[in-house]
Short mmCIF file of C-alpha atoms and ligand atoms in Angstrom, two decimals:
data_model
loop_
_atom_site.label_atom_id
_atom_site.label_comp_id
_atom_site.label_asym_id
_atom_site.label_seq_id
_atom_site.Cartn_x
_atom_site.Cartn_y
_atom_site.Cartn_z
CA MET I 504 27.71 0.32 -19.10
CA ARG I 505 25.89 -2.65 -17.60
CA LEU I 506 24.51 -2.08 -14.20
CA PRO I 507 25.40 -4.61 -11.51
CA GLY I 508 23.14 -5.85 -8.94
CA ASN I 509 23.47 -5.56 -5.10
CA ASN I 510 26.56 -7.00 -3.56
CA LEU I 511 24.94 -9.43 -1.06
CA ASP I 512 28.60 -10.36 0.31
CA SER I 513 28.40 -7.29 2.32
CA ILE I 514 25.08 -7.39 3.89
CA SER I 515 24.60 -7.37 7.76
CA PRO I 516 24.72 -10.85 9.39
CA ALA I 517 21.19 -10.44 10.55
CA ALA I 518 19.99 -9.90 6.92
CA ARG I 519 21.81 -12.81 5.80
CA ALA I 520 20.36 -15.03 8.45
CA VAL I 521 16.72 -13.98 7.45
CA LEU I 522 17.58 -14.69 3.64
CA ASP I 523 19.04 -18.21 4.68
CA ARG I 524 16.68 -19.35 7.36
CA GLY I 525 14.41 -21.32 5.03
CA ALA I 526 10.65 -21.38 4.06
CA ALA I 527 8.40 -21.06 6.86
CA LEU I 528 4.81 -19.78 7.84
CA PHE I 529 4.06 -18.10 11.17
CA VAL I 530 1.17 -19.64 12.85
CA GLY I 531 0.18 -19.77 16.38
CA GLY I 532 3.20 -17.78 17.52
CA GLU I 533 5.81 -19.85 15.88
CA ALA I 534 7.59 -20.44 12.65
CA ILE I 535 6.47 -23.63 11.20
CA PRO I 536 7.01 -25.49 7.71
CA SER I 537 4.06 -25.60 5.34
CA ALA I 538 2.15 -28.93 5.07
CA THR I 539 3.76 -29.82 1.73
CA GLY I 540 7.07 -28.09 2.35
CA ALA I 541 6.79 -26.70 -1.19
CA GLU I 542 8.86 -23.48 -1.74
CA ILE I 543 8.52 -20.28 -3.94
CA PRO I 544 11.84 -18.76 -4.94
CA VAL I 545 12.56 -15.08 -4.08
CA TYR I 546 14.69 -12.79 -6.32
CA ASP I 547 16.76 -9.86 -5.93
CA PRO I 548 15.26 -7.39 -8.59
CA SER I 549 18.64 -5.71 -8.90
CA SER I 550 20.39 -8.97 -10.02
CA ALA I 551 17.68 -11.41 -10.98
CA ARG I 552 19.50 -13.89 -8.64
CA GLN I 553 17.59 -16.08 -6.28
CA ILE I 554 18.24 -14.96 -2.74
CA SER I 555 15.83 -16.84 -0.59
CA VAL I 556 12.58 -18.79 -0.41
CA LEU I 557 9.07 -18.39 0.77
CA ALA I 558 6.85 -21.13 1.95
CA ASP I 559 4.38 -22.19 -0.86
CA GLY I 560 1.30 -22.56 1.53
CA GLY I 561 -1.83 -24.60 0.70
CA ALA I 562 -5.44 -24.94 1.80
CA GLU I 563 -4.41 -27.03 4.81
CA ASP I 564 -2.14 -24.10 6.02
CA VAL I 565 -4.82 -21.77 5.76
CA ASP I 566 -7.18 -24.03 7.85
CA GLN I 567 -4.35 -24.19 10.45
CA ALA I 568 -3.80 -20.36 10.71
CA VAL I 569 -7.43 -19.61 10.76
CA ALA I 570 -8.00 -22.04 13.49
CA ALA I 571 -5.10 -20.37 15.31
CA ALA I 572 -6.51 -16.92 14.86
CA ALA I 573 -10.17 -18.13 15.84
CA ALA I 574 -8.81 -19.83 18.90
CA ALA I 575 -7.02 -16.54 20.04
CA PHE I 576 -10.07 -14.29 19.27
CA PRO I 577 -12.08 -14.75 22.41
CA ARG I 578 -9.01 -13.97 24.75
CA TRP I 579 -7.89 -11.13 22.48
CA ARG I 580 -11.13 -9.48 22.16
CA ALA I 581 -11.50 -9.63 26.13
CA THR I 582 -7.87 -8.19 26.65
CA ALA I 583 -8.10 -4.98 28.33
CA PRO I 584 -7.75 -2.13 25.83
CA ALA I 585 -4.89 -0.58 27.56
CA GLU I 586 -3.02 -3.91 27.19
CA ARG I 587 -3.68 -3.96 23.47
CA GLU I 588 -2.18 -0.47 23.48
CA ARG I 589 0.81 -1.44 25.30
CA LEU I 590 1.65 -4.36 23.01
CA LEU I 591 1.26 -2.24 20.04
CA TRP I 592 3.67 0.39 21.46
CA ARG I 593 6.13 -2.43 22.44
CA TRP I 594 5.96 -3.85 18.81
CA ALA I 595 6.63 -0.33 17.31
CA ALA I 596 9.65 -0.11 19.70
CA LEU I 597 10.99 -3.49 18.61
CA ILE I 598 10.55 -2.59 14.93
CA GLU I 599 12.36 0.67 15.43
CA GLN I 600 15.26 -1.16 17.10
CA ASN I 601 15.35 -3.57 14.03
CA ALA I 602 14.78 -0.63 11.42
CA ASP I 603 18.23 -1.22 9.79
CA LEU I 604 17.56 -5.02 9.24
CA LEU I 605 14.10 -4.52 8.12
CA ALA I 606 14.98 -1.81 5.74
CA GLU I 607 17.95 -3.95 4.42
CA ILE I 608 15.64 -6.96 3.79
CA GLU I 609 12.91 -4.80 2.20
CA THR I 610 15.47 -3.04 -0.28
CA ILE I 611 16.94 -6.59 -1.19
CA ASP I 612 13.47 -8.09 -1.64
CA VAL I 613 11.58 -5.38 -3.37
CA GLY I 614 14.31 -3.26 -5.09
CA MET I 615 13.76 0.22 -3.59
CA PRO I 616 16.66 2.27 -2.58
CA LEU I 617 17.83 1.85 1.00
CA TRP I 618 17.13 5.50 2.09
CA MET I 619 13.52 4.89 0.98
CA SER I 620 12.90 1.63 2.82
CA ARG I 621 14.84 3.01 5.98
CA ARG I 622 13.28 6.52 6.11
CA MET I 623 10.03 6.63 4.16
CA GLU I 624 8.56 3.04 4.26
CA MET I 625 9.87 2.43 7.97
CA GLY I 626 8.32 5.89 8.72
CA ALA I 627 4.83 5.09 7.42
CA THR I 628 5.09 1.72 9.13
CA LEU I 629 5.78 3.04 12.58
CA GLY I 630 3.49 6.00 12.11
CA ALA I 631 0.56 3.63 11.48
CA ILE I 632 1.20 1.36 14.33
CA ARG I 633 1.73 4.12 16.72
CA TYR I 634 -1.46 6.04 15.53
CA MET I 635 -3.48 2.79 15.81
CA ALA I 636 -1.98 2.16 19.26
CA GLY I 637 -3.90 5.06 20.64
CA TRP I 638 -7.20 3.76 19.72
CA PRO I 639 -8.15 0.71 21.74
CA THR I 640 -8.76 2.86 24.88
CA LYS I 641 -10.99 5.31 22.82
CA ILE I 642 -13.26 2.73 21.08
CA ALA I 643 -16.72 3.80 22.26
CA GLY I 644 -20.46 3.55 21.24
CA GLN I 645 -23.30 6.06 21.77
CA THR I 646 -26.30 6.33 24.03
CA VAL I 647 -29.48 6.81 22.30
CA ASP I 648 -32.60 8.36 23.80
CA VAL I 649 -35.19 5.63 23.04
CA GLY I 650 -38.84 6.75 22.68
CA VAL I 651 -40.80 3.64 21.86
CA PRO I 652 -44.51 4.55 21.58
CA ILE I 653 -45.73 1.84 23.96
CA PRO I 654 -47.72 3.71 26.73
CA GLY I 655 -46.04 3.55 30.13
CA SER I 656 -42.81 1.92 29.00
CA GLN I 657 -39.32 2.88 29.33
CA PHE I 658 -36.10 1.76 27.56
CA VAL I 659 -32.47 2.32 27.63
CA GLY I 660 -30.65 2.25 24.23
CA TYR I 661 -26.96 2.35 23.33
CA THR I 662 -24.50 0.99 20.96
CA VAL I 663 -21.40 -0.91 21.42
CA ARG I 664 -18.44 -1.40 18.95
CA GLU I 665 -17.29 -4.91 18.72
CA PRO I 666 -14.38 -6.60 16.72
CA VAL I 667 -15.44 -8.23 13.56
CA GLY I 668 -13.57 -11.57 14.31
CA VAL I 669 -10.87 -13.23 12.32
CA VAL I 670 -9.49 -10.94 9.52
CA ALA I 671 -7.67 -12.02 6.41
CA ALA I 672 -5.22 -9.39 4.95
CA ILE I 673 -4.12 -9.95 1.30
CA ILE I 674 -1.36 -7.54 0.35
CA PRO I 675 0.68 -6.71 -2.64
CA TRP I 676 4.67 -6.72 -3.22
CA ASN I 677 5.40 -2.96 -3.62
CA VAL I 678 5.66 -1.96 0.09
CA PRO I 679 5.14 -5.28 2.08
CA MET I 680 6.18 -4.09 5.47
CA MET I 681 4.15 -0.91 5.32
CA MET I 682 1.08 -2.80 3.94
CA ALA I 683 1.27 -5.47 6.63
CA ALA I 684 1.35 -2.84 9.34
CA TRP I 685 -1.66 -0.86 7.86
CA LYS I 686 -3.68 -3.95 8.23
CA ILE I 687 -2.40 -5.59 11.30
CA ALA I 688 -2.21 -2.57 13.50
CA PRO I 689 -6.04 -1.39 13.34
CA ALA I 690 -7.12 -4.98 13.25
CA VAL I 691 -5.42 -5.88 16.65
CA ALA I 692 -6.30 -2.64 17.92
CA ALA I 693 -9.90 -3.29 17.28
CA GLY I 694 -9.66 -6.61 19.12
CA CYS I 695 -9.57 -8.82 15.87
CA THR I 696 -7.13 -11.63 15.22
CA ILE I 697 -5.49 -11.69 11.72
CA VAL I 698 -4.03 -13.96 9.20
CA VAL I 699 -1.89 -12.04 6.68
CA LYS I 700 -0.95 -13.41 3.13
CA PRO I 701 1.91 -11.42 1.78
CA SER I 702 2.51 -11.46 -2.08
CA GLU I 703 4.47 -14.35 -3.57
CA VAL I 704 6.77 -11.72 -5.25
CA ALA I 705 7.98 -10.21 -1.95
CA GLY I 706 7.13 -10.68 1.60
CA LEU I 707 10.22 -11.35 3.65
CA SER I 708 9.83 -8.36 5.75
CA VAL I 709 6.35 -9.42 6.80
CA LEU I 710 7.63 -12.62 8.59
CA VAL I 711 10.14 -10.61 10.19
CA LEU I 712 7.33 -8.21 11.50
CA ALA I 713 5.38 -11.22 12.68
CA ASP I 714 8.36 -12.54 14.66
CA LEU I 715 8.85 -9.08 16.36
CA ALA I 716 5.15 -9.06 17.35
CA ARG I 717 5.83 -12.44 19.17
CA GLN I 718 8.79 -10.79 20.90
CA ALA I 719 6.58 -7.84 21.93
CA GLY I 720 4.41 -10.26 23.67
CA PHE I 721 1.31 -10.65 21.40
CA PRO I 722 -0.53 -13.82 22.47
CA ASP I 723 0.02 -16.82 20.11
CA GLY I 724 -2.53 -16.82 17.15
CA VAL I 725 -3.31 -13.08 17.33
CA ILE I 726 -0.98 -12.48 14.25
CA ASN I 727 -0.34 -15.15 11.69
CA VAL I 728 1.39 -15.08 8.28
CA VAL I 729 0.74 -17.65 5.51
CA THR I 730 2.75 -17.13 2.36
CA GLY I 731 1.93 -18.83 -0.99
CA LYS I 732 0.02 -18.00 -4.17
CA GLY I 733 -3.00 -15.87 -4.44
CA SER I 734 -4.90 -18.63 -6.45
CA VAL I 735 -4.38 -20.92 -3.52
CA VAL I 736 -3.68 -19.21 -0.14
CA GLY I 737 -5.54 -16.12 -1.05
CA GLN I 738 -8.65 -17.92 -2.33
CA ALA I 739 -8.62 -20.36 0.67
CA LEU I 740 -8.69 -17.40 3.03
CA VAL I 741 -11.45 -15.43 1.14
CA ARG I 742 -13.78 -18.55 1.06
CA HIS I 743 -12.87 -19.80 4.52
CA LYS I 744 -16.02 -19.88 6.80
CA ASP I 745 -14.37 -18.73 9.93
CA VAL I 746 -12.91 -15.55 8.31
CA ALA I 747 -15.19 -12.62 8.97
CA LYS I 748 -13.52 -9.90 6.91
CA VAL I 749 -11.08 -9.60 4.04
CA THR I 750 -8.96 -6.42 3.78
CA PHE I 751 -7.27 -6.44 0.40
CA THR I 752 -4.75 -4.24 -1.28
CA GLY I 753 -3.62 -5.04 -4.80
CA SER I 754 -4.85 -4.77 -8.43
CA THR I 755 -8.53 -3.88 -9.44
CA THR I 756 -8.73 -7.35 -11.31
CA THR I 757 -7.84 -9.33 -8.27
CA GLY I 758 -9.98 -7.10 -5.92
CA VAL I 759 -13.05 -7.63 -7.99
CA ALA I 760 -12.44 -11.40 -8.04
CA ILE I 761 -12.04 -11.31 -4.30
CA ALA I 762 -15.33 -9.33 -3.46
CA THR I 763 -17.09 -11.51 -5.81
CA ALA I 764 -15.97 -14.77 -3.93
CA ALA I 765 -16.42 -13.17 -0.53
CA ALA I 766 -19.88 -12.23 -1.35
CA ALA I 767 -20.86 -15.89 -1.30
CA SER I 768 -20.42 -16.06 2.59
CA ALA I 769 -21.39 -12.33 2.99
CA LYS I 770 -17.92 -11.20 4.40
CA LYS I 771 -17.07 -7.66 5.05
CA VAL I 772 -14.63 -6.54 2.43
CA THR I 773 -12.26 -3.63 2.15
CA LEU I 774 -10.65 -2.93 -1.37
CA GLU I 775 -7.68 -0.79 -1.90
CA LEU I 776 -7.05 -1.15 -5.44
CA GLY I 777 -5.15 0.52 -8.38
CA GLY I 778 -5.00 3.99 -9.53
CA LYS I 779 -4.26 6.33 -12.42
CA SER I 780 -3.92 9.54 -10.49
CA PRO I 781 -3.87 13.08 -12.07
CA GLN I 782 -1.68 15.78 -11.26
CA ILE I 783 -3.07 19.25 -12.23
CA LEU I 784 -0.36 21.99 -12.66
CA PHE I 785 -1.53 25.61 -13.00
CA ALA I 786 1.09 28.15 -14.51
CA ASP I 787 0.98 30.22 -11.41
CA ALA I 788 2.49 27.33 -9.25
CA ASP I 789 6.04 27.63 -7.84
CA LEU I 790 7.33 25.51 -10.72
CA ASN I 791 10.52 24.29 -9.20
CA SER I 792 9.06 22.81 -6.02
CA ALA I 793 6.10 21.60 -8.16
CA ILE I 794 8.52 19.69 -10.47
CA ASP I 795 10.17 18.15 -7.58
CA GLY I 796 6.85 17.15 -5.97
CA ILE I 797 5.40 15.93 -9.24
CA CYS I 798 8.58 13.77 -10.10
CA ASN I 799 8.67 12.45 -6.65
CA GLY I 800 4.90 11.68 -6.77
CA ILE I 801 5.49 9.35 -9.78
CA PHE I 802 9.04 8.26 -9.84
CA LEU I 803 9.74 7.58 -6.22
CA HIS I 804 9.96 3.78 -5.92
CA SER I 805 9.83 3.60 -9.74
CA GLY I 806 6.13 4.38 -9.84
CA GLN I 807 5.22 1.35 -7.98
CA ILE I 808 3.04 3.01 -5.48
CA CYS I 809 -0.63 2.97 -5.72
CA VAL I 810 -1.07 6.88 -5.44
CA ALA I 811 1.54 7.52 -7.95
CA GLY I 812 0.45 10.65 -9.91
CA SER I 813 0.85 9.16 -13.46
CA ARG I 814 -0.97 11.80 -15.55
CA LEU I 815 0.15 15.25 -15.60
CA TYR I 816 -2.15 18.02 -16.92
CA VAL I 817 -0.14 21.44 -17.34
CA GLU I 818 -1.83 24.88 -17.98
CA ARG I 819 -0.74 25.54 -21.69
CA PRO I 820 1.41 28.50 -21.19
CA ALA I 821 3.70 26.70 -18.85
CA LEU I 822 3.91 23.44 -20.94
CA ASP I 823 7.25 23.60 -22.70
CA GLU I 824 9.01 24.88 -19.72
CA VAL I 825 7.57 22.06 -17.57
CA VAL I 826 8.32 19.37 -20.06
CA GLU I 827 11.89 20.69 -20.17
CA LYS I 828 12.21 20.57 -16.42
CA LEU I 829 10.65 17.15 -16.17
CA ARG I 830 13.12 15.94 -18.67
CA ALA I 831 16.01 17.34 -16.81
CA TRP I 832 14.74 16.11 -13.48
CA ALA I 833 14.25 12.51 -14.84
CA ASP I 834 17.48 12.34 -16.91
CA SER I 835 19.58 13.45 -13.97
CA ARG I 836 18.41 10.61 -11.64
CA VAL I 837 20.90 7.98 -10.64
CA VAL I 838 19.46 4.61 -11.29
CA GLY I 839 21.29 1.49 -9.58
CA PRO I 840 21.02 -1.20 -7.04
CA GLY I 841 19.19 -0.42 -3.86
CA LEU I 842 21.96 -1.00 -1.37
CA VAL I 843 24.39 1.47 -3.22
CA PRO I 844 24.00 4.75 -1.10
CA ASP I 845 23.89 7.05 -4.31
CA THR I 846 21.04 5.26 -5.87
CA GLN I 847 17.96 7.48 -6.46
CA ILE I 848 15.87 4.95 -8.45
CA GLY I 849 16.06 1.12 -7.98
CA PRO I 850 15.02 -1.59 -10.29
CA VAL I 851 11.33 -2.66 -10.67
CA VAL I 852 10.33 -5.57 -9.05
CA SER I 853 10.38 -8.36 -11.72
CA ASP I 854 11.08 -9.18 -15.40
CA THR I 855 7.40 -9.45 -15.97
CA GLN I 856 6.75 -5.86 -14.50
CA LYS I 857 9.72 -4.59 -16.51
CA ALA I 858 8.43 -6.09 -19.86
CA LYS I 859 4.98 -4.72 -19.14
CA ILE I 860 6.22 -1.21 -18.73
CA LEU I 861 8.29 -1.32 -21.85
CA GLY I 862 5.44 -2.67 -23.73
CA TYR I 863 3.23 0.44 -22.41
CA LEU I 864 6.08 2.65 -23.75
CA SER I 865 6.35 1.24 -27.19
CA GLY I 866 2.60 1.20 -27.52
CA ALA I 867 2.55 5.03 -26.64
CA GLY I 868 5.27 5.65 -29.38
CA GLN I 869 3.03 3.69 -31.95
CA GLU I 870 -0.06 5.91 -30.64
CA GLY I 871 1.81 9.12 -31.50
CA ALA I 872 3.20 10.29 -28.05
CA ASP I 873 6.80 11.48 -27.63
CA ILE I 874 9.26 9.94 -25.16
CA VAL I 875 11.24 13.12 -24.30
CA THR I 876 13.53 11.39 -21.73
CA ALA I 877 16.62 9.03 -22.06
CA ASP I 878 16.19 5.41 -23.29
CA PRO I 879 14.21 3.76 -20.59
CA ASP I 880 15.60 0.42 -20.88
CA VAL I 881 18.89 0.27 -18.78
CA ASP I 882 21.26 -2.55 -19.63
CA GLY I 883 21.79 -4.27 -16.31
CA ASP I 884 21.83 -7.51 -14.21
CA GLY I 885 18.45 -6.64 -12.87
CA TYR I 886 15.12 -5.00 -13.84
CA TYR I 887 16.27 -1.43 -14.40
CA LEU I 888 14.31 1.43 -16.01
CA ARG I 889 15.03 5.00 -16.25
CA PRO I 890 12.35 7.42 -15.23
CA THR I 891 10.34 8.40 -18.39
CA VAL I 892 8.24 11.37 -19.42
CA VAL I 893 5.79 10.83 -22.36
CA ALA I 894 4.62 14.07 -23.94
CA ASN I 895 1.61 14.74 -26.37
CA ALA I 896 -0.39 12.10 -24.42
CA THR I 897 -3.84 12.00 -25.61
CA PRO I 898 -6.88 10.71 -23.48
CA SER I 899 -7.51 7.61 -25.51
CA MET I 900 -3.94 6.18 -25.37
CA GLN I 901 -3.35 3.07 -23.45
CA VAL I 902 -0.55 4.55 -21.49
CA VAL I 903 -3.04 7.26 -20.25
CA ARG I 904 -5.90 4.96 -19.54
CA GLU I 905 -4.32 1.93 -17.78
CA GLU I 906 -2.42 1.59 -14.51
CA VAL I 907 1.35 1.24 -15.73
CA PHE I 908 2.71 0.76 -12.04
CA GLY I 909 6.11 1.89 -13.48
CA PRO I 910 8.19 5.17 -13.67
CA VAL I 911 6.16 6.64 -16.47
CA LEU I 912 4.58 10.13 -16.41
CA THR I 913 2.30 11.25 -19.24
CA VAL I 914 2.00 15.04 -19.96
CA ALA I 915 -0.78 16.90 -21.69
CA ALA I 916 -2.03 20.54 -21.79
CA PHE I 917 -5.15 22.23 -20.59
CA ASP I 918 -6.58 25.54 -21.24
CA ASP I 919 -8.82 26.26 -18.11
CA ALA I 920 -9.72 24.73 -14.71
CA ASP I 921 -12.84 23.13 -16.20
CA GLU I 922 -10.93 21.33 -18.87
CA ALA I 923 -8.29 20.30 -16.24
CA VAL I 924 -11.04 18.81 -14.06
CA ALA I 925 -12.54 16.95 -17.02
CA LEU I 926 -9.13 15.45 -17.92
CA ALA I 927 -8.46 14.38 -14.41
CA ASN I 928 -11.82 12.75 -14.00
CA ASP I 929 -11.59 11.01 -17.35
CA THR I 930 -10.65 7.71 -15.73
CA ASP I 931 -12.29 4.52 -14.42
CA TYR I 932 -9.98 4.91 -11.09
CA GLY I 933 -10.44 7.34 -8.44
CA LEU I 934 -7.65 7.09 -5.75
CA SER I 935 -5.81 10.21 -5.42
CA ALA I 936 -5.06 13.54 -7.26
CA CYS I 937 -2.57 16.49 -6.80
CA VAL I 938 -3.06 20.29 -7.67
CA TRP I 939 -0.26 22.52 -8.04
CA THR I 940 -1.14 26.15 -7.87
CA SER I 941 -0.20 29.46 -5.84
CA ASN I 942 -3.97 30.33 -5.81
CA LEU I 943 -5.76 28.70 -2.90
CA ALA I 944 -9.17 29.68 -4.19
CA THR I 945 -8.53 27.79 -7.56
CA ALA I 946 -7.42 24.85 -5.28
CA HIS I 947 -10.68 25.05 -3.23
CA ARG I 948 -12.96 25.34 -6.15
CA ILE I 949 -11.27 22.23 -7.80
CA ILE I 950 -11.06 19.93 -4.81
CA PRO I 951 -14.82 19.01 -4.42
CA GLN I 952 -15.00 18.39 -8.39
CA ILE I 953 -12.30 15.75 -8.38
CA ARG I 954 -13.48 12.20 -8.05
CA SER I 955 -10.94 10.71 -5.79
CA GLY I 956 -10.39 9.38 -2.28
CA LYS I 957 -7.63 11.88 -1.86
CA VAL I 958 -6.51 15.42 -3.06
CA ALA I 959 -3.10 16.78 -2.23
CA VAL I 960 -2.34 20.40 -2.90
CA ASN I 961 1.17 21.58 -3.61
CA THR I 962 2.68 18.35 -2.19
CA ASP I 963 2.97 14.89 -3.41
CA PRO I 964 0.24 12.69 -1.69
CA LEU I 965 2.29 11.51 1.34
CA PRO I 966 0.35 9.14 3.53
CA TYR I 967 -0.27 10.39 7.09
CA PRO I 968 -1.56 7.98 9.70
CA ALA I 969 -4.62 10.07 10.84
CA LEU I 970 -5.79 10.70 7.41
CA PRO I 971 -7.64 7.87 5.60
CA GLU I 972 -6.34 6.35 2.39
CA GLY I 973 -8.44 4.69 -0.09
CA GLY I 974 -10.42 4.99 -3.27
CA ARG I 975 -13.62 5.23 -5.28
CA ARG I 976 -14.86 3.38 -8.34
CA ALA I 977 -12.28 1.08 -9.87
CA SER I 978 -9.84 2.05 -7.01
CA GLY I 979 -12.04 0.36 -4.44
CA TYR I 980 -13.96 0.97 -1.19
CA GLY I 981 -13.21 1.28 2.28
CA ARG I 982 -10.14 2.94 3.96
CA ASP I 983 -6.90 2.23 5.55
CA LEU I 984 -5.44 4.58 8.25
CA GLY I 985 -7.31 7.12 10.30
CA GLN I 986 -10.39 6.41 12.44
CA GLU I 987 -12.11 4.98 9.40
CA GLY I 988 -9.25 2.42 9.09
CA LEU I 989 -10.06 1.38 12.43
CA ASP I 990 -13.79 1.37 11.94
CA GLY I 991 -13.44 -1.20 9.19
CA PHE I 992 -12.46 -3.87 11.70
CA LEU I 993 -15.35 -2.93 14.02
CA GLU I 994 -19.18 -3.80 14.03
CA THR I 995 -21.93 -1.97 15.79
CA LYS I 996 -24.15 -3.77 18.11
CA SER I 997 -27.32 -2.05 19.15
CA VAL I 998 -28.59 -2.66 22.69
CA LEU I 999 -32.29 -2.18 23.68
CA ILE I 1000 -33.25 -2.66 27.40
CA ARG I 1001 -36.79 -2.32 28.62
CA THR I 1002 -36.73 -0.82 32.19
CA ALA I 1003 -40.37 -0.35 32.79
P1 LIG N 389 -2.37 -8.38 -7.29
O1 LIG N 389 -3.73 -8.21 -7.21
O2 LIG N 389 -1.69 -9.21 -8.40
O3 LIG N 389 -1.86 -9.22 -5.88
C1 LIG N 389 -2.11 -8.79 -4.62
C2 LIG N 389 -2.36 -9.94 -3.68
O4 LIG N 389 -3.47 -10.63 -3.99
C3 LIG N 389 -1.13 -10.84 -3.62
O5 LIG N 389 -0.80 -11.25 -2.23
C4 LIG N 389 -1.68 -11.96 -4.43
O6 LIG N 389 -1.01 -13.26 -4.13
C5 LIG N 389 -2.99 -11.88 -4.01
N1 LIG N 389 -4.06 -12.72 -5.05
C6 LIG N 389 -3.84 -12.82 -6.35
N2 LIG N 389 -4.84 -13.45 -6.94
C7 LIG N 389 -5.67 -13.65 -5.86
C8 LIG N 389 -6.98 -14.34 -5.82
N3 LIG N 389 -7.55 -14.88 -6.92
N4 LIG N 389 -7.51 -14.47 -4.66
C9 LIG N 389 -6.88 -14.03 -3.49
N5 LIG N 389 -5.75 -13.47 -3.47
C10 LIG N 389 -5.29 -13.26 -4.72
O7 LIG N 389 -1.40 -6.97 -6.96
P2 LIG N 389 0.18 -6.88 -7.02
O8 LIG N 389 0.82 -6.92 -8.42
O9 LIG N 389 0.74 -7.64 -6.03
O10 LIG N 389 0.35 -5.31 -6.56
C11 LIG N 389 0.21 -4.23 -7.48
C12 LIG N 389 -1.23 -3.71 -7.42
O11 LIG N 389 -1.64 -3.19 -6.09
C13 LIG N 389 -1.24 -2.43 -8.38
O12 LIG N 389 -2.55 -2.41 -9.09
C14 LIG N 389 -1.33 -1.27 -7.16
O13 LIG N 389 -2.10 -0.16 -7.62
C15 LIG N 389 -2.08 -2.02 -6.06
N6 LIG N 389 -1.98 -1.25 -4.70
C16 LIG N 389 -2.87 -0.53 -4.36
C17 LIG N 389 -2.80 0.20 -3.12
C18 LIG N 389 -3.79 0.92 -2.40
O14 LIG N 389 -3.76 1.37 -1.27
N7 LIG N 389 -4.99 1.25 -3.27
C19 LIG N 389 -1.31 0.05 -2.50
C20 LIG N 389 -0.48 -0.64 -2.96
C21 LIG N 389 -0.77 -1.42 -4.31
#
């Protein structure tokens, strides 16, 4: 049966209004057209139909947005911390009031099931904003006992924490609403102003967020959004002399190019990049709950999550049983359009992405791996793929080494904990890892040995706003969320005063 796409005749009038409102940037507190009026088509991944447009911004639009952010910065950094907190709380309240609309837009734009955008992405969006809302009144430096060896002299020394200035946030398409909130909330909490560049593939919800920030009362110019191509808008932001910091989430290739370009003007840079995260399953784990967690950790949102646990290593005695349980879990999923309530797995975001994922799977077959699940390629109007388990995966296979960013789990066996750690670390990336065991001593022994920014034990690596998220090595540097996520938008100034 050919799978249909979302029925957009039945969406809410508010969602229809967002899709139909035409291409616009959000600069200086208002929706404005881009300088050239050029547009980027927006597609529904469930039907491959064009559903809306984004403005195809240019360097001139970036100049205007950065100028608006720079003009707003002196007043915003001087705004009382309690007022910055109040506005963040008010923004979160308005987002919650509009949660159904935002979730509907996100599902239509990105493809994920509605329950996921409504509960999970919305939860992570609100959680981050409310967590960061608590910080403005708690930003503090240190006093330092200064003992400069000049006879008879006295000094007072202390540090202050200051906002870095105008921030450029460049974000990917997979969870645009959450990604935008993870960048905007700490930046404005710290006293920075910001220009956000959403992905050209999906970014409608980011413009809705910006408008809700205006309604919440953020001064004009504090939060700006310029849509457009990475090679144009992204590059112009990275090179702009008045941008003090770039916070980027996306692929490793783009991240490295951005860091290289930003180095020319010595900008601060934070990179949240790709991953190839391992999951280590010991035979003593509660297998049923582990299978559920492992599958959610890779197949949720069709594997289009940076921390997706895409490489599973199973203690050999449990291997056959685990592969069979994974197969049963994956083959029982309902794949379909995101707005249909029964859908458990939506389409992937684009035809390019679908073709790339199928390419990895045919390559895996040619390299000797076994696809144990049903035919991954689903006939449909949109970019549907079934969750796929690849057994007998060996370390040199491309599907094991490279980030697929799709619903593909590779499985291999290990014989002892040392081998499991070696396999887990056999990657250029270092974003996240999961360990499944009923023996906490085993977990504690392994945690320090894994080279990643995060280790989850007996759970998939859910984001929690107080726990920093980020990677090592090819997965980047710097952190989103947590106190470190705020720190990335602050500079330390040392003050030394001679009093005698
Ligand atoms: P991408 O790197 O292609 O694009 C990300 C953003 O960068 C987009 O807005 C794009 O327009 C922009 N861009 C592209 N080229 C640019 C350039 N030369 N200069 C400036 N900006 C440029 O990534 P994507 O395909 O949108 O997203 C998928 C990737 O994002 C995956 O690799 C995934 O792992 C990663 N990701 C990482 C995290 C994390 O927290 N580590 C979270 C989500 C996604």
